[in-house]
């Protein structure tokens, strides 16, 4: 069996919530989510990430933004902000864990960050490892995941999603 099957992580030492986005060949700057996420806070974070600009640097002119069905994502202020900034959204199915490729990125990062049983003594050390790992995501992984979207969407439609 794979060693990942038996990995454990110490808990209770603090947490950090991160937001990230990527395209075919590049990642956007990670954002640390402070406290409980609200629609207003989510909108501010998207502004900091430069998502709500005319042309986010990583996306060019022809792009679609994908997010899940979290409450803050579906709030009226959030939807209005996307509309006002001409951001095209991919309508998420009600339950679709396999559709969003960012989940594959988070899994890859967790394996990298905690490989060989690595543990962190402080949230700052964990934050540093997260940001370092994010900046070292292989371009081939981004390309593979972005290129997988047509197939993911086709399978979702095929499964009546």
Short mmCIF file of N, CA and C in Angstrom, two decimals:
data_model
loop_
_atom_site.label_atom_id
_atom_site.label_comp_id
_atom_site.label_asym_id
_atom_site.label_seq_id
_atom_site.Cartn_x
_atom_site.Cartn_y
_atom_site.Cartn_z
N UNK A 1 0.83 -1.19 0.00
CA UNK A 1 0.00 0.00 0.00
C UNK A 1 0.86 1.25 0.00
N UNK A 2 0.30 2.27 -0.55
CA UNK A 2 0.98 3.55 -0.62
C UNK A 2 1.18 4.12 0.78
N UNK A 3 2.33 4.76 1.04
CA UNK A 3 2.54 5.36 2.37
C UNK A 3 1.52 6.44 2.69
N UNK A 4 0.91 7.06 1.67
CA UNK A 4 -0.09 8.09 1.92
C UNK A 4 -1.31 7.52 2.63
N UNK A 5 -1.52 6.24 2.47
CA UNK A 5 -2.67 5.60 3.10
C UNK A 5 -2.56 5.64 4.63
N UNK A 6 -1.34 5.76 5.13
CA UNK A 6 -1.12 5.69 6.56
C UNK A 6 -0.64 7.01 7.16
N UNK A 7 -0.70 8.07 6.37
CA UNK A 7 -0.20 9.34 6.88
C UNK A 7 -1.18 9.93 7.89
N UNK A 8 -0.62 10.64 8.85
CA UNK A 8 -1.44 11.32 9.84
C UNK A 8 -0.93 12.75 9.96
N UNK A 9 -1.78 13.62 10.47
CA UNK A 9 -1.39 15.00 10.70
C UNK A 9 -1.82 15.39 12.10
N UNK A 10 -0.93 16.05 12.78
CA UNK A 10 -1.26 16.56 14.11
C UNK A 10 -2.29 17.67 13.94
N UNK A 11 -3.26 17.70 14.79
CA UNK A 11 -4.26 18.77 14.70
C UNK A 11 -4.31 19.52 16.01
N UNK A 12 -4.92 20.67 15.97
CA UNK A 12 -5.10 21.45 17.19
C UNK A 12 -4.12 22.60 17.32
N UNK A 13 -3.15 22.71 16.43
CA UNK A 13 -2.15 23.76 16.54
C UNK A 13 -2.49 25.03 15.80
N UNK A 14 -3.66 25.11 15.24
CA UNK A 14 -4.05 26.29 14.48
C UNK A 14 -4.35 25.91 13.04
N UNK A 15 -5.05 26.78 12.37
CA UNK A 15 -5.43 26.51 10.99
C UNK A 15 -5.19 27.74 10.13
N UNK A 16 -5.23 27.52 8.84
CA UNK A 16 -5.14 28.61 7.88
C UNK A 16 -6.04 28.26 6.71
N UNK A 17 -6.83 29.23 6.27
CA UNK A 17 -7.69 29.00 5.11
C UNK A 17 -7.12 29.82 3.95
N UNK A 18 -7.04 29.15 2.80
CA UNK A 18 -6.41 29.74 1.63
C UNK A 18 -7.38 29.73 0.46
N UNK A 19 -7.31 30.75 -0.40
CA UNK A 19 -8.05 30.78 -1.66
C UNK A 19 -7.03 30.90 -2.78
N UNK A 20 -7.23 30.15 -3.84
CA UNK A 20 -6.33 30.24 -4.98
C UNK A 20 -7.07 30.00 -6.28
N UNK A 21 -6.47 30.42 -7.36
CA UNK A 21 -7.02 30.20 -8.70
C UNK A 21 -5.86 29.97 -9.65
N UNK A 22 -6.16 29.26 -10.74
CA UNK A 22 -5.12 29.02 -11.74
C UNK A 22 -5.73 28.94 -13.12
N UNK A 23 -4.84 29.05 -14.11
CA UNK A 23 -5.25 28.90 -15.50
C UNK A 23 -4.39 27.81 -16.12
N UNK A 24 -4.40 27.76 -17.43
CA UNK A 24 -3.67 26.73 -18.17
C UNK A 24 -2.18 26.72 -17.83
N UNK A 25 -1.60 27.88 -17.57
CA UNK A 25 -0.16 27.91 -17.39
C UNK A 25 0.34 28.77 -16.23
N UNK A 26 -0.56 29.20 -15.36
CA UNK A 26 -0.12 30.12 -14.32
C UNK A 26 -1.08 30.10 -13.13
N UNK A 27 -0.55 30.46 -11.96
CA UNK A 27 -1.39 30.59 -10.77
C UNK A 27 -1.56 32.06 -10.44
N UNK A 28 -2.68 32.38 -9.80
CA UNK A 28 -2.87 33.73 -9.25
C UNK A 28 -2.26 33.73 -7.85
N UNK A 29 -2.04 34.92 -7.33
CA UNK A 29 -1.49 35.04 -5.98
C UNK A 29 -2.47 34.44 -4.97
N UNK A 30 -1.94 33.56 -4.10
CA UNK A 30 -2.78 32.99 -3.05
C UNK A 30 -3.29 34.09 -2.13
N UNK A 31 -4.47 33.87 -1.60
CA UNK A 31 -5.07 34.80 -0.65
C UNK A 31 -5.35 34.06 0.65
N UNK A 32 -4.94 34.65 1.76
CA UNK A 32 -5.26 34.10 3.07
C UNK A 32 -6.63 34.63 3.45
N UNK A 33 -7.54 33.74 3.79
CA UNK A 33 -8.89 34.12 4.19
C UNK A 33 -8.87 34.34 5.70
N UNK A 34 -9.18 35.55 6.11
CA UNK A 34 -9.16 35.90 7.53
C UNK A 34 -10.54 35.72 8.15
N UNK A 35 -10.61 34.94 9.21
CA UNK A 35 -11.87 34.77 9.93
C UNK A 35 -12.93 34.06 9.10
N UNK A 36 -14.15 34.26 9.51
CA UNK A 36 -15.29 33.64 8.83
C UNK A 36 -15.56 34.38 7.52
N UNK A 37 -15.68 33.64 6.44
CA UNK A 37 -15.89 34.26 5.13
C UNK A 37 -17.31 34.81 5.00
N UNK A 38 -17.41 36.04 4.54
CA UNK A 38 -18.70 36.68 4.25
C UNK A 38 -18.70 37.06 2.78
N UNK A 39 -19.86 37.41 2.25
CA UNK A 39 -19.94 37.84 0.86
C UNK A 39 -19.08 39.09 0.64
N UNK A 40 -19.14 40.03 1.58
CA UNK A 40 -18.34 41.25 1.45
C UNK A 40 -16.85 40.93 1.49
N UNK A 41 -16.45 40.07 2.42
CA UNK A 41 -15.05 39.68 2.52
C UNK A 41 -14.58 38.92 1.29
N UNK A 42 -15.45 38.08 0.74
CA UNK A 42 -15.12 37.33 -0.48
C UNK A 42 -14.90 38.31 -1.64
N UNK A 43 -15.78 39.28 -1.77
CA UNK A 43 -15.63 40.28 -2.83
C UNK A 43 -14.34 41.06 -2.69
N UNK A 44 -14.00 41.46 -1.46
CA UNK A 44 -12.75 42.19 -1.22
C UNK A 44 -11.55 41.33 -1.57
N UNK A 45 -11.61 40.04 -1.21
CA UNK A 45 -10.52 39.13 -1.51
C UNK A 45 -10.33 38.98 -3.02
N UNK A 46 -11.44 38.88 -3.76
CA UNK A 46 -11.35 38.77 -5.22
C UNK A 46 -10.74 40.03 -5.82
N UNK A 47 -11.04 41.19 -5.22
CA UNK A 47 -10.41 42.44 -5.68
C UNK A 47 -8.91 42.39 -5.44
N UNK A 48 -8.49 41.95 -4.23
CA UNK A 48 -7.06 41.85 -3.93
C UNK A 48 -6.37 40.89 -4.89
N UNK A 49 -7.07 39.84 -5.28
CA UNK A 49 -6.50 38.84 -6.18
C UNK A 49 -6.52 39.33 -7.63
N UNK A 50 -7.03 40.53 -7.86
CA UNK A 50 -7.13 41.13 -9.20
C UNK A 50 -8.04 40.34 -10.12
N UNK A 51 -8.99 39.60 -9.56
CA UNK A 51 -9.92 38.85 -10.40
C UNK A 51 -10.93 39.79 -11.03
N UNK A 52 -11.29 40.85 -10.32
CA UNK A 52 -12.32 41.75 -10.81
C UNK A 52 -11.73 42.93 -11.59
N UNK A 53 -10.75 42.66 -12.40
CA UNK A 53 -10.19 43.69 -13.28
C UNK A 53 -10.64 43.39 -14.70
N UNK A 54 -10.36 44.31 -15.59
CA UNK A 54 -10.77 44.10 -16.98
C UNK A 54 -10.19 42.80 -17.55
N UNK A 55 -8.95 42.55 -17.28
CA UNK A 55 -8.28 41.35 -17.80
C UNK A 55 -7.31 40.81 -16.76
N UNK A 56 -7.75 39.91 -15.89
CA UNK A 56 -6.80 39.34 -14.93
C UNK A 56 -5.59 38.81 -15.68
N UNK A 57 -4.41 39.08 -15.16
CA UNK A 57 -3.18 38.79 -15.89
C UNK A 57 -3.04 37.34 -16.29
N UNK A 58 -3.59 36.41 -15.52
CA UNK A 58 -3.37 35.02 -15.86
C UNK A 58 -4.39 34.48 -16.83
N UNK A 59 -5.43 35.21 -17.08
CA UNK A 59 -6.55 34.64 -17.85
C UNK A 59 -6.66 35.14 -19.28
N UNK A 60 -6.09 36.28 -19.60
CA UNK A 60 -6.30 36.83 -20.93
C UNK A 60 -7.73 37.34 -21.06
N UNK A 61 -8.27 37.31 -22.26
CA UNK A 61 -9.60 37.87 -22.51
C UNK A 61 -10.72 36.85 -22.52
N UNK A 62 -10.42 35.61 -22.75
CA UNK A 62 -11.44 34.59 -22.95
C UNK A 62 -11.37 33.55 -21.83
N UNK A 63 -12.14 33.77 -20.78
CA UNK A 63 -12.06 32.87 -19.64
C UNK A 63 -13.39 32.78 -18.92
N UNK A 64 -13.52 31.71 -18.15
CA UNK A 64 -14.71 31.46 -17.34
C UNK A 64 -14.23 31.15 -15.94
N UNK A 65 -14.88 31.75 -14.94
CA UNK A 65 -14.51 31.53 -13.55
C UNK A 65 -15.37 30.42 -12.96
N UNK A 66 -14.72 29.54 -12.21
CA UNK A 66 -15.43 28.42 -11.59
C UNK A 66 -15.31 28.51 -10.08
N UNK A 67 -16.43 28.34 -9.42
CA UNK A 67 -16.47 28.27 -7.95
C UNK A 67 -17.55 27.27 -7.57
N UNK A 68 -17.57 26.90 -6.30
CA UNK A 68 -18.57 25.92 -5.86
C UNK A 68 -19.83 26.64 -5.38
N UNK A 69 -20.69 25.91 -4.72
CA UNK A 69 -21.97 26.47 -4.27
C UNK A 69 -21.94 27.02 -2.84
N UNK A 70 -20.77 27.41 -2.37
CA UNK A 70 -20.69 27.99 -1.02
C UNK A 70 -21.63 29.19 -0.92
N UNK A 71 -22.17 29.41 0.24
CA UNK A 71 -23.13 30.48 0.47
C UNK A 71 -22.61 31.83 0.01
N UNK A 72 -21.35 32.15 0.34
CA UNK A 72 -20.80 33.46 -0.05
C UNK A 72 -20.67 33.58 -1.56
N UNK A 73 -20.50 32.47 -2.26
CA UNK A 73 -20.38 32.50 -3.72
C UNK A 73 -21.73 32.80 -4.38
N UNK A 74 -22.81 32.41 -3.73
CA UNK A 74 -24.15 32.58 -4.29
C UNK A 74 -24.89 33.80 -3.75
N UNK A 75 -24.25 34.55 -2.87
CA UNK A 75 -24.90 35.74 -2.29
C UNK A 75 -25.12 36.79 -3.39
N UNK A 76 -26.18 37.56 -3.25
CA UNK A 76 -26.51 38.59 -4.24
C UNK A 76 -25.37 39.58 -4.47
N UNK A 77 -24.70 40.08 -3.40
CA UNK A 77 -23.59 41.02 -3.66
C UNK A 77 -22.48 40.38 -4.50
N UNK A 78 -22.20 39.10 -4.27
CA UNK A 78 -21.17 38.42 -5.04
C UNK A 78 -21.58 38.30 -6.50
N UNK A 79 -22.80 37.83 -6.73
CA UNK A 79 -23.29 37.68 -8.10
C UNK A 79 -23.34 39.03 -8.82
N UNK A 80 -23.77 40.07 -8.11
CA UNK A 80 -23.81 41.41 -8.71
C UNK A 80 -22.42 41.89 -9.09
N UNK A 81 -21.44 41.62 -8.22
CA UNK A 81 -20.07 42.04 -8.49
C UNK A 81 -19.52 41.34 -9.73
N UNK A 82 -19.78 40.05 -9.86
CA UNK A 82 -19.34 39.33 -11.06
C UNK A 82 -20.01 39.93 -12.30
N UNK A 83 -21.30 40.20 -12.20
CA UNK A 83 -22.04 40.76 -13.33
C UNK A 83 -21.49 42.14 -13.71
N UNK A 84 -21.30 43.00 -12.71
CA UNK A 84 -20.80 44.36 -12.96
C UNK A 84 -19.41 44.35 -13.58
N UNK A 85 -18.62 43.32 -13.27
CA UNK A 85 -17.25 43.23 -13.79
C UNK A 85 -17.14 42.32 -15.01
N UNK A 86 -18.29 41.93 -15.56
CA UNK A 86 -18.35 41.09 -16.77
C UNK A 86 -17.55 39.80 -16.63
N UNK A 87 -17.63 39.19 -15.45
CA UNK A 87 -16.97 37.90 -15.22
C UNK A 87 -17.97 36.80 -15.55
N UNK A 88 -17.60 35.92 -16.46
CA UNK A 88 -18.46 34.80 -16.84
C UNK A 88 -18.24 33.67 -15.85
N UNK A 89 -19.33 33.16 -15.28
CA UNK A 89 -19.26 32.08 -14.30
C UNK A 89 -19.70 30.77 -14.92
N UNK A 90 -19.04 29.69 -14.51
CA UNK A 90 -19.48 28.35 -14.86
C UNK A 90 -20.53 27.96 -13.83
N UNK A 91 -21.74 27.65 -14.26
CA UNK A 91 -22.79 27.25 -13.33
C UNK A 91 -22.43 25.92 -12.70
N UNK A 92 -22.26 25.89 -11.37
CA UNK A 92 -21.90 24.63 -10.72
C UNK A 92 -23.11 23.74 -10.50
N UNK A 93 -22.98 22.45 -10.78
CA UNK A 93 -24.06 21.52 -10.42
C UNK A 93 -24.21 21.49 -8.90
N UNK A 94 -25.34 21.03 -8.42
CA UNK A 94 -25.62 21.00 -6.98
C UNK A 94 -24.56 20.22 -6.21
N UNK A 95 -24.15 19.09 -6.73
CA UNK A 95 -23.16 18.26 -6.04
C UNK A 95 -22.21 17.70 -7.09
N UNK A 96 -21.01 18.25 -7.15
CA UNK A 96 -20.08 17.86 -8.20
C UNK A 96 -18.64 17.90 -7.73
N UNK A 97 -18.23 16.96 -6.89
CA UNK A 97 -16.88 17.00 -6.35
C UNK A 97 -15.78 16.80 -7.40
N UNK A 98 -16.10 16.19 -8.54
CA UNK A 98 -15.07 15.90 -9.52
C UNK A 98 -14.90 17.00 -10.56
N UNK A 99 -15.75 18.00 -10.55
CA UNK A 99 -15.71 19.00 -11.61
C UNK A 99 -14.62 20.05 -11.41
N UNK A 100 -14.36 20.48 -10.20
CA UNK A 100 -13.45 21.58 -9.97
C UNK A 100 -12.00 21.10 -9.83
N UNK A 101 -11.14 21.45 -10.80
CA UNK A 101 -9.76 20.97 -10.75
C UNK A 101 -8.92 21.58 -9.63
N UNK A 102 -9.38 22.65 -9.00
CA UNK A 102 -8.61 23.21 -7.88
C UNK A 102 -8.51 22.18 -6.75
N UNK A 103 -9.50 21.29 -6.65
CA UNK A 103 -9.45 20.25 -5.62
C UNK A 103 -8.25 19.33 -5.85
N UNK A 104 -7.90 19.08 -7.12
CA UNK A 104 -6.71 18.29 -7.43
C UNK A 104 -5.45 19.03 -7.01
N UNK A 105 -5.45 20.34 -7.18
CA UNK A 105 -4.31 21.15 -6.76
C UNK A 105 -4.16 21.09 -5.24
N UNK A 106 -5.26 21.25 -4.50
CA UNK A 106 -5.18 21.19 -3.04
C UNK A 106 -4.65 19.83 -2.59
N UNK A 107 -5.10 18.76 -3.22
CA UNK A 107 -4.62 17.42 -2.87
C UNK A 107 -3.13 17.27 -3.14
N UNK A 108 -2.69 17.74 -4.30
CA UNK A 108 -1.27 17.67 -4.64
C UNK A 108 -0.44 18.46 -3.62
N UNK A 109 -0.94 19.65 -3.27
CA UNK A 109 -0.22 20.48 -2.31
C UNK A 109 -0.13 19.82 -0.95
N UNK A 110 -1.22 19.24 -0.48
CA UNK A 110 -1.21 18.58 0.83
C UNK A 110 -0.18 17.45 0.84
N UNK A 111 -0.13 16.68 -0.24
CA UNK A 111 0.86 15.59 -0.30
C UNK A 111 2.28 16.14 -0.29
N UNK A 112 2.51 17.24 -0.99
CA UNK A 112 3.84 17.85 -1.02
C UNK A 112 4.21 18.43 0.35
N UNK A 113 3.29 19.16 0.94
CA UNK A 113 3.56 19.86 2.20
C UNK A 113 3.81 18.88 3.34
N UNK A 114 3.06 17.80 3.36
CA UNK A 114 3.15 16.85 4.48
C UNK A 114 3.93 15.59 4.14
N UNK A 115 4.65 15.58 3.00
CA UNK A 115 5.35 14.35 2.64
C UNK A 115 6.41 14.02 3.68
N UNK A 116 6.69 12.74 3.78
CA UNK A 116 7.63 12.21 4.77
C UNK A 116 7.20 12.52 6.19
N UNK A 117 5.90 12.69 6.41
CA UNK A 117 5.39 12.91 7.76
C UNK A 117 5.69 14.28 8.33
N UNK A 118 6.04 15.24 7.48
CA UNK A 118 6.39 16.58 7.96
C UNK A 118 5.25 17.19 8.78
N UNK A 119 5.61 17.78 9.91
CA UNK A 119 4.66 18.47 10.78
C UNK A 119 5.13 19.91 10.96
N UNK A 120 4.22 20.79 11.32
CA UNK A 120 4.55 22.20 11.50
C UNK A 120 4.25 22.61 12.93
N UNK A 121 5.16 23.39 13.50
CA UNK A 121 5.01 23.82 14.89
C UNK A 121 4.21 25.10 15.01
N UNK A 122 4.15 25.88 13.93
CA UNK A 122 3.42 27.15 13.98
C UNK A 122 2.59 27.32 12.71
N UNK A 123 1.57 28.15 12.81
CA UNK A 123 0.76 28.47 11.63
C UNK A 123 1.62 29.23 10.62
N UNK A 124 2.53 30.07 11.09
CA UNK A 124 3.41 30.81 10.17
C UNK A 124 4.28 29.87 9.35
N UNK A 125 4.79 28.82 9.98
CA UNK A 125 5.60 27.84 9.25
C UNK A 125 4.75 27.10 8.21
N UNK A 126 3.54 26.76 8.58
CA UNK A 126 2.63 26.12 7.63
C UNK A 126 2.29 27.07 6.49
N UNK A 127 2.01 28.33 6.81
CA UNK A 127 1.70 29.33 5.77
C UNK A 127 2.87 29.44 4.79
N UNK A 128 4.08 29.50 5.31
CA UNK A 128 5.25 29.60 4.43
C UNK A 128 5.36 28.38 3.52
N UNK A 129 5.12 27.19 4.07
CA UNK A 129 5.17 25.97 3.25
C UNK A 129 4.09 25.98 2.18
N UNK A 130 2.91 26.46 2.52
CA UNK A 130 1.81 26.53 1.55
C UNK A 130 2.17 27.47 0.41
N UNK A 131 2.66 28.66 0.74
CA UNK A 131 3.00 29.63 -0.31
C UNK A 131 4.17 29.15 -1.16
N UNK A 132 5.16 28.52 -0.55
CA UNK A 132 6.29 27.98 -1.31
C UNK A 132 5.83 26.88 -2.25
N UNK A 133 4.99 25.98 -1.75
CA UNK A 133 4.49 24.88 -2.57
C UNK A 133 3.64 25.42 -3.71
N UNK A 134 2.78 26.39 -3.44
CA UNK A 134 1.94 26.99 -4.48
C UNK A 134 2.80 27.57 -5.61
N UNK A 135 3.90 28.23 -5.23
CA UNK A 135 4.75 28.85 -6.25
C UNK A 135 5.56 27.82 -7.04
N UNK A 136 5.55 26.57 -6.59
CA UNK A 136 6.30 25.51 -7.28
C UNK A 136 5.41 24.46 -7.92
N UNK A 137 4.15 24.77 -8.15
CA UNK A 137 3.27 23.82 -8.83
C UNK A 137 3.80 23.64 -10.25
N UNK A 138 4.01 22.40 -10.67
CA UNK A 138 4.53 22.19 -12.03
C UNK A 138 3.56 22.70 -13.09
N UNK A 139 4.11 23.37 -14.09
CA UNK A 139 3.28 23.87 -15.20
C UNK A 139 2.53 22.72 -15.86
N UNK A 140 3.15 21.55 -15.91
CA UNK A 140 2.50 20.39 -16.54
C UNK A 140 1.22 20.00 -15.79
N UNK A 141 1.20 20.17 -14.47
CA UNK A 141 0.00 19.86 -13.69
C UNK A 141 -1.11 20.86 -14.02
N UNK A 142 -0.77 22.14 -14.08
CA UNK A 142 -1.76 23.16 -14.44
C UNK A 142 -2.33 22.89 -15.82
N UNK A 143 -1.47 22.59 -16.77
CA UNK A 143 -1.91 22.30 -18.14
C UNK A 143 -2.83 21.09 -18.19
N UNK A 144 -2.44 20.03 -17.50
CA UNK A 144 -3.24 18.80 -17.49
C UNK A 144 -4.62 19.07 -16.91
N UNK A 145 -4.67 19.77 -15.78
CA UNK A 145 -5.95 20.03 -15.13
C UNK A 145 -6.83 20.98 -15.94
N UNK A 146 -6.25 22.05 -16.46
CA UNK A 146 -7.04 22.98 -17.28
C UNK A 146 -7.55 22.27 -18.54
N UNK A 147 -6.72 21.44 -19.13
CA UNK A 147 -7.12 20.71 -20.34
C UNK A 147 -8.17 19.65 -20.06
N UNK A 148 -8.31 19.26 -18.81
CA UNK A 148 -9.29 18.22 -18.46
C UNK A 148 -10.71 18.77 -18.34
N UNK A 149 -10.88 20.08 -18.37
CA UNK A 149 -12.21 20.67 -18.15
C UNK A 149 -13.26 20.24 -19.17
N UNK A 150 -12.97 20.22 -20.47
CA UNK A 150 -14.02 19.76 -21.40
C UNK A 150 -14.50 18.35 -21.08
N UNK A 151 -13.58 17.46 -20.75
CA UNK A 151 -13.97 16.09 -20.41
C UNK A 151 -14.77 16.06 -19.11
N UNK A 152 -14.36 16.83 -18.12
CA UNK A 152 -15.08 16.88 -16.84
C UNK A 152 -16.52 17.37 -17.05
N UNK A 153 -16.66 18.41 -17.85
CA UNK A 153 -17.99 18.96 -18.11
C UNK A 153 -18.84 17.96 -18.89
N UNK A 154 -18.24 17.33 -19.89
CA UNK A 154 -18.97 16.32 -20.67
C UNK A 154 -19.47 15.20 -19.77
N UNK A 155 -18.59 14.70 -18.88
CA UNK A 155 -18.98 13.62 -17.97
C UNK A 155 -20.08 14.08 -17.01
N UNK A 156 -20.01 15.32 -16.56
CA UNK A 156 -21.04 15.85 -15.66
C UNK A 156 -22.39 15.90 -16.37
N UNK A 157 -22.39 16.38 -17.60
CA UNK A 157 -23.64 16.43 -18.38
C UNK A 157 -24.14 15.02 -18.65
N UNK A 158 -23.24 14.12 -18.98
CA UNK A 158 -23.60 12.72 -19.25
C UNK A 158 -24.23 12.05 -18.03
N UNK A 159 -23.82 12.49 -16.84
CA UNK A 159 -24.35 11.92 -15.59
C UNK A 159 -25.53 12.74 -15.06
N UNK A 160 -26.13 13.53 -15.92
CA UNK A 160 -27.29 14.36 -15.58
C UNK A 160 -27.01 15.37 -14.48
N UNK A 161 -25.77 15.86 -14.43
CA UNK A 161 -25.37 16.83 -13.41
C UNK A 161 -25.82 18.22 -13.70
#
